[in-house]
mmCIF file of C-alpha atoms in Angstrom:
data_model
loop_
_atom_site.group_PDB
_atom_site.id
_atom_site.type_symbol
_atom_site.label_atom_id
_atom_site.label_comp_id
_atom_site.label_asym_id
_atom_site.label_seq_id
_atom_site.Cartn_x
_atom_site.Cartn_y
_atom_site.Cartn_z
ATOM 1 C CA ALA M 1 7.136 18.062 15.863
ATOM 2 C CA GLN M 2 6.305 14.516 16.850
ATOM 3 C CA SER M 3 7.398 11.173 15.484
ATOM 4 C CA VAL M 4 6.841 7.533 16.378
ATOM 5 C CA THR M 5 9.024 4.523 15.661
ATOM 6 C CA GLN M 6 7.733 1.002 16.015
ATOM 7 C CA LEU M 7 10.476 -1.602 16.037
ATOM 8 C CA GLY M 8 9.541 -4.593 13.932
ATOM 9 C CA SER M 9 6.924 -4.444 11.231
ATOM 10 C CA HIS M 10 6.034 -8.091 11.896
ATOM 11 C CA VAL M 11 6.040 -10.069 15.125
ATOM 12 C CA SER M 12 5.254 -13.750 15.463
ATOM 13 C CA VAL M 13 4.303 -15.209 18.847
ATOM 14 C CA SER M 14 2.990 -18.545 20.032
ATOM 15 C CA GLU M 15 -0.398 -18.751 21.631
ATOM 16 C CA GLY M 16 0.052 -18.266 25.375
ATOM 17 C CA ALA M 17 3.389 -16.481 25.017
ATOM 18 C CA LEU M 18 4.203 -12.905 25.947
ATOM 19 C CA VAL M 19 3.362 -10.226 23.412
ATOM 20 C CA LEU M 20 5.779 -7.279 23.389
ATOM 21 C CA LEU M 21 5.431 -4.490 20.838
ATOM 22 C CA ARG M 22 7.955 -1.689 20.977
ATOM 23 C CA CYS M 23 7.233 1.981 20.485
ATOM 24 C CA ASN M 24 9.577 4.939 20.812
ATOM 25 C CA TYR M 25 8.451 8.494 20.338
ATOM 26 C CA SER M 26 9.849 11.938 19.864
ATOM 27 C CA SER M 27 7.959 14.982 21.057
ATOM 28 C CA SER M 28 8.911 18.575 21.771
ATOM 29 C CA VAL M 29 6.212 18.840 24.447
ATOM 30 C CA PRO M 30 4.807 16.361 26.981
ATOM 31 C CA PRO M 31 3.086 13.808 24.787
ATOM 32 C CA TYR M 32 -0.161 11.967 24.922
ATOM 33 C CA LEU M 33 0.416 8.375 23.749
ATOM 34 C CA PHE M 34 -1.934 5.788 22.317
ATOM 35 C CA TRP M 35 -2.048 2.221 21.097
ATOM 36 C CA TYR M 36 -4.604 1.239 18.481
ATOM 37 C CA VAL M 37 -5.428 -2.130 16.961
ATOM 38 C CA GLN M 38 -6.704 -2.729 13.437
ATOM 39 C CA TYR M 39 -8.324 -5.961 12.354
ATOM 40 C CA PRO M 40 -8.567 -6.796 8.644
ATOM 41 C CA ASN M 41 -10.983 -4.594 6.710
ATOM 42 C CA GLN M 42 -11.817 -2.565 9.779
ATOM 43 C CA GLY M 43 -11.004 0.810 11.261
ATOM 44 C CA LEU M 44 -8.833 1.389 14.306
ATOM 45 C CA GLN M 45 -9.881 0.587 17.838
ATOM 46 C CA LEU M 46 -8.297 2.225 20.865
ATOM 47 C CA LEU M 47 -6.503 -0.236 23.151
ATOM 48 C CA LEU M 48 -5.202 2.231 25.717
ATOM 49 C CA LYS M 49 -3.887 5.737 26.180
ATOM 50 C CA TYR M 50 -1.534 7.684 28.389
ATOM 51 C CA THR M 51 -2.226 11.336 29.046
ATOM 52 C CA THR M 52 -0.989 12.204 32.527
ATOM 53 C CA GLY M 53 -0.696 10.480 35.883
ATOM 54 C CA ALA M 54 0.085 6.801 36.355
ATOM 55 C CA THR M 55 2.699 5.639 33.883
ATOM 56 C CA LEU M 56 1.449 2.052 33.722
ATOM 57 C CA VAL M 57 -1.717 2.051 31.692
ATOM 58 C CA LYS M 58 -4.092 -0.873 31.400
ATOM 59 C CA GLY M 59 -6.273 -1.274 28.371
ATOM 60 C CA ILE M 60 -8.783 -3.608 26.826
ATOM 61 C CA ASN M 61 -8.238 -7.282 26.011
ATOM 62 C CA GLY M 62 -5.529 -7.694 28.665
ATOM 63 C CA PHE M 63 -3.053 -5.248 27.131
ATOM 64 C CA GLU M 64 -1.004 -2.748 29.082
ATOM 65 C CA ALA M 65 1.709 -0.229 28.332
ATOM 66 C CA GLU M 66 4.223 1.700 30.381
ATOM 67 C CA PHE M 67 5.236 5.277 29.682
ATOM 68 C CA LYS M 68 8.967 5.730 30.285
ATOM 69 C CA LYS M 69 9.936 9.332 29.804
ATOM 70 C CA SER M 70 13.677 8.725 30.247
ATOM 71 C CA GLU M 71 13.608 6.141 27.458
ATOM 72 C CA THR M 72 10.967 7.956 25.361
ATOM 73 C CA SER M 73 9.184 4.635 25.110
ATOM 74 C CA PHE M 74 5.647 3.334 25.366
ATOM 75 C CA HIS M 75 5.901 -0.423 24.818
ATOM 76 C CA LEU M 76 2.769 -2.559 24.663
ATOM 77 C CA THR M 77 2.579 -5.931 26.388
ATOM 78 C CA LYS M 78 0.171 -8.770 26.975
ATOM 79 C CA PRO M 79 1.208 -11.666 29.205
ATOM 80 C CA SER M 80 -0.472 -14.413 27.188
ATOM 81 C CA ALA M 81 -1.273 -14.186 23.493
ATOM 82 C CA HIS M 82 -4.582 -15.390 22.149
ATOM 83 C CA MET M 83 -5.393 -16.262 18.556
ATOM 84 C CA SER M 84 -7.776 -13.304 18.458
ATOM 85 C CA ASP M 85 -4.823 -10.945 19.042
ATOM 86 C CA ALA M 86 -3.685 -11.425 15.450
ATOM 87 C CA ALA M 87 -3.999 -7.935 13.996
ATOM 88 C CA GLU M 88 -1.979 -4.826 13.229
ATOM 89 C CA TYR M 89 -1.054 -2.541 16.103
ATOM 90 C CA PHE M 90 -0.278 1.150 15.872
ATOM 91 C CA CYS M 91 1.391 3.430 18.379
ATOM 92 C CA ALA M 92 0.465 7.103 18.109
ATOM 93 C CA VAL M 93 1.413 10.414 19.721
ATOM 94 C CA THR M 94 -0.157 13.810 19.930
ATOM 95 C CA PRO M 95 1.345 16.929 21.506
ATOM 96 C CA GLY M 96 -0.775 17.096 24.602
ATOM 97 C CA ALA M 97 -4.326 18.304 24.452
ATOM 98 C CA ALA M 98 -4.040 19.738 20.958
ATOM 99 C CA GLY M 99 -6.937 18.156 19.194
ATOM 100 C CA ASN M 100 -6.849 14.934 17.293
ATOM 101 C CA LYS M 101 -3.820 15.390 15.077
ATOM 102 C CA LEU M 102 -2.329 11.995 15.798
ATOM 103 C CA THR M 103 1.067 10.969 14.450
ATOM 104 C CA PHE M 104 1.186 7.212 13.949
ATOM 105 C CA GLY M 105 4.014 4.748 13.853
ATOM 106 C CA GLY M 106 4.383 2.407 10.918
ATOM 107 C CA GLY M 107 2.489 -0.392 12.596
ATOM 108 C CA THR M 108 3.390 -3.908 13.763
ATOM 109 C CA ARG M 109 1.535 -6.882 12.374
ATOM 110 C CA VAL M 110 1.158 -9.659 14.951
ATOM 111 C CA LEU M 111 0.856 -13.283 13.921
ATOM 112 C CA VAL M 112 -0.201 -15.762 16.593
ATOM 113 C CA LYS M 113 0.854 -19.376 16.082
ATOM 114 C CA PRO M 114 -1.172 -22.172 17.639
ATOM 115 C CA LYS Z 1 -25.770 3.745 19.384
ATOM 116 C CA ALA Z 2 -24.601 3.581 15.775
ATOM 117 C CA GLY Z 3 -20.875 3.852 15.144
ATOM 118 C CA VAL Z 4 -19.027 6.039 12.675
ATOM 119 C CA THR Z 5 -20.388 5.391 9.202
ATOM 120 C CA GLN Z 6 -18.348 5.932 6.066
ATOM 121 C CA THR Z 7 -19.717 5.731 2.565
ATOM 122 C CA PRO Z 8 -19.052 4.351 0.112
ATOM 123 C CA ARG Z 9 -17.064 1.356 1.348
ATOM 124 C CA TYR Z 10 -15.224 0.896 -1.937
ATOM 125 C CA LEU Z 11 -14.612 3.279 -4.794
ATOM 126 C CA ILE Z 12 -12.805 2.977 -8.111
ATOM 127 C CA LYS Z 13 -11.847 6.099 -10.039
ATOM 128 C CA THR Z 14 -9.495 6.999 -12.853
ATOM 129 C CA ARG Z 15 -6.688 9.534 -12.850
ATOM 130 C CA GLY Z 16 -7.846 13.106 -13.214
ATOM 131 C CA GLN Z 17 -11.297 12.514 -11.773
ATOM 132 C CA GLN Z 18 -12.497 13.881 -8.476
ATOM 133 C CA VAL Z 19 -14.085 12.002 -5.603
ATOM 134 C CA THR Z 20 -16.165 12.800 -2.527
ATOM 135 C CA LEU Z 21 -16.172 10.613 0.547
ATOM 136 C CA SER Z 22 -18.721 10.866 3.334
ATOM 137 C CA CYS Z 23 -18.501 10.356 7.079
ATOM 138 C CA SER Z 24 -21.350 10.339 9.589
ATOM 139 C CA PRO Z 25 -20.021 10.580 13.150
ATOM 140 C CA ILE Z 26 -21.520 9.020 16.218
ATOM 141 C CA SER Z 27 -24.638 10.889 17.273
ATOM 142 C CA GLY Z 28 -23.688 13.846 19.464
ATOM 143 C CA HIS Z 29 -20.060 13.930 18.345
ATOM 144 C CA ARG Z 30 -18.915 17.271 16.986
ATOM 145 C CA SER Z 31 -15.314 16.565 16.005
ATOM 146 C CA VAL Z 32 -14.457 14.652 12.843
ATOM 147 C CA SER Z 33 -10.926 13.797 11.721
ATOM 148 C CA TRP Z 34 -9.742 12.226 8.486
ATOM 149 C CA TYR Z 35 -6.720 9.991 7.965
ATOM 150 C CA GLN Z 36 -5.155 8.406 4.894
ATOM 151 C CA GLN Z 37 -3.710 4.899 5.210
ATOM 152 C CA THR Z 38 -1.357 3.487 2.579
ATOM 153 C CA PRO Z 39 1.119 0.584 2.686
ATOM 154 C CA GLY Z 40 3.996 2.935 1.914
ATOM 155 C CA GLN Z 41 3.255 6.002 4.024
ATOM 156 C CA GLY Z 42 1.183 4.409 6.774
ATOM 157 C CA LEU Z 43 -1.435 6.439 8.587
ATOM 158 C CA GLN Z 44 -1.322 10.164 7.956
ATOM 159 C CA PHE Z 45 -3.524 12.910 9.342
ATOM 160 C CA LEU Z 46 -5.463 14.875 6.740
ATOM 161 C CA PHE Z 47 -7.604 17.341 8.685
ATOM 162 C CA GLU Z 48 -9.965 17.783 11.594
ATOM 163 C CA TYR Z 49 -13.268 19.619 11.726
ATOM 164 C CA PHE Z 50 -15.085 20.838 14.779
ATOM 165 C CA SER Z 51 -18.386 22.689 14.662
ATOM 166 C CA GLU Z 52 -18.080 23.205 10.892
ATOM 167 C CA THR Z 53 -14.595 24.769 11.190
ATOM 168 C CA GLN Z 54 -11.305 23.216 10.185
ATOM 169 C CA ARG Z 55 -9.289 23.068 13.373
ATOM 170 C CA ASN Z 56 -6.183 21.158 12.284
ATOM 171 C CA LYS Z 57 -4.630 20.329 8.952
ATOM 172 C CA GLY Z 58 -1.990 17.842 7.876
ATOM 173 C CA ASN Z 59 0.624 18.140 5.145
ATOM 174 C CA PHE Z 60 -1.400 17.298 2.080
ATOM 175 C CA PRO Z 61 -1.728 19.269 -1.154
ATOM 176 C CA GLY Z 62 -4.666 21.541 -1.773
ATOM 177 C CA ARG Z 63 -6.313 18.855 -3.903
ATOM 178 C CA PHE Z 64 -7.476 17.394 -0.610
ATOM 179 C CA SER Z 65 -10.262 19.361 1.000
ATOM 180 C CA GLY Z 66 -13.045 18.783 3.432
ATOM 181 C CA ARG Z 67 -16.034 20.304 5.079
ATOM 182 C CA GLN Z 68 -18.402 19.684 7.913
ATOM 183 C CA PHE Z 69 -22.112 20.311 7.998
ATOM 184 C CA SER Z 70 -24.265 21.604 10.820
ATOM 185 C CA ASN Z 71 -25.293 18.037 11.707
ATOM 186 C CA SER Z 72 -21.562 17.187 12.115
ATOM 187 C CA ARG Z 73 -21.484 14.968 9.044
ATOM 188 C CA SER Z 74 -18.308 15.512 7.095
ATOM 189 C CA GLU Z 75 -17.166 15.079 3.539
ATOM 190 C CA MET Z 76 -13.717 15.048 2.055
ATOM 191 C CA ASN Z 77 -13.000 15.750 -1.566
ATOM 192 C CA VAL Z 78 -9.989 14.877 -3.663
ATOM 193 C CA SER Z 79 -9.702 16.600 -7.013
ATOM 194 C CA THR Z 80 -7.535 15.645 -9.979
ATOM 195 C CA LEU Z 81 -6.886 12.172 -8.652
ATOM 196 C CA GLU Z 82 -3.426 10.662 -8.917
ATOM 197 C CA LEU Z 83 -2.410 7.015 -8.707
ATOM 198 C CA GLY Z 84 -0.788 7.727 -5.348
ATOM 199 C CA ASP Z 85 -4.124 8.737 -3.888
ATOM 200 C CA SER Z 86 -5.124 5.088 -3.781
ATOM 201 C CA ALA Z 87 -5.592 4.428 -0.084
ATOM 202 C CA LEU Z 88 -7.924 3.585 2.742
ATOM 203 C CA TYR Z 89 -9.455 6.806 4.007
ATOM 204 C CA LEU Z 90 -10.488 6.653 7.633
ATOM 205 C CA CYS Z 91 -12.763 8.987 9.476
ATOM 206 C CA ALA Z 92 -12.877 9.306 13.253
ATOM 207 C CA SER Z 93 -15.129 11.189 15.627
ATOM 208 C CA THR Z 94 -15.105 12.365 19.214
ATOM 209 C CA GLY Z 95 -17.402 14.491 21.318
ATOM 210 C CA THR Z 96 -15.513 17.742 21.576
ATOM 211 C CA GLY Z 97 -12.219 16.735 20.023
ATOM 212 C CA THR Z 98 -9.936 16.943 23.032
ATOM 213 C CA THR Z 99 -7.364 14.191 23.219
ATOM 214 C CA ASN Z 100 -8.664 13.037 26.560
ATOM 215 C CA GLU Z 101 -11.610 11.640 24.693
ATOM 216 C CA LYS Z 102 -11.714 8.325 22.900
ATOM 217 C CA LEU Z 103 -11.461 8.501 19.124
ATOM 218 C CA PHE Z 104 -13.959 6.278 17.308
ATOM 219 C CA PHE Z 105 -12.975 5.183 13.817
ATOM 220 C CA GLY Z 106 -15.137 4.118 10.929
ATOM 221 C CA SER Z 107 -14.278 1.127 8.742
ATOM 222 C CA GLY Z 108 -12.998 3.409 6.012
ATOM 223 C CA THR Z 109 -13.465 3.978 2.306
ATOM 224 C CA GLN Z 110 -11.062 2.039 0.102
ATOM 225 C CA LEU Z 111 -10.246 4.247 -2.896
ATOM 226 C CA SER Z 112 -8.537 2.765 -5.921
ATOM 227 C CA VAL Z 113 -7.279 5.110 -8.620
ATOM 228 C CA LEU Z 114 -6.607 3.481 -11.991
#
């Protein structure tokens, strides 16, 4: 079974500051990991994913995440926050290449202050 | 290329009724997944269809069902609606449904059960 824990349901950052969203996972098999973003009244958009290979993954909009197996973590970062980054972010896991049965974390809502 | 289209966008029903939601995947995509999003339970996987066959199923009661047509369009049905079924229902599509592929989400159908 898989599970995902996102620390902090709300995060507030100043424009230009570092964005750090934490995600820890539990998986009985090597996981595939994802970060999605959801803007108000919209569906989810994939930011980045880790399947195999390089553990530092770069995504869209300047985001990146690092897979750390020893820490069972997949934290999302962006060096400099922009007002347009205000949204809800979801970490998700799936047990390898087993179809699209994603298990999501509870989400972290990001507020960007000018 | 048109994105994933979900209809209707909003729906209001009363307890005990049934409802059918529709999802048209991106042209050429054969895998369609459904997720339920609520403030309390977050994002939860309902089921996935590939080539008209249910390939994965989440932990939802039998009141929740789905199907996929030969043109890959999918419908989900909820019978005997309960207040707790109020949620945003999201549909997502990929080409063949492997997790190496990007999952494209629709904007969802917001269901309110009164």
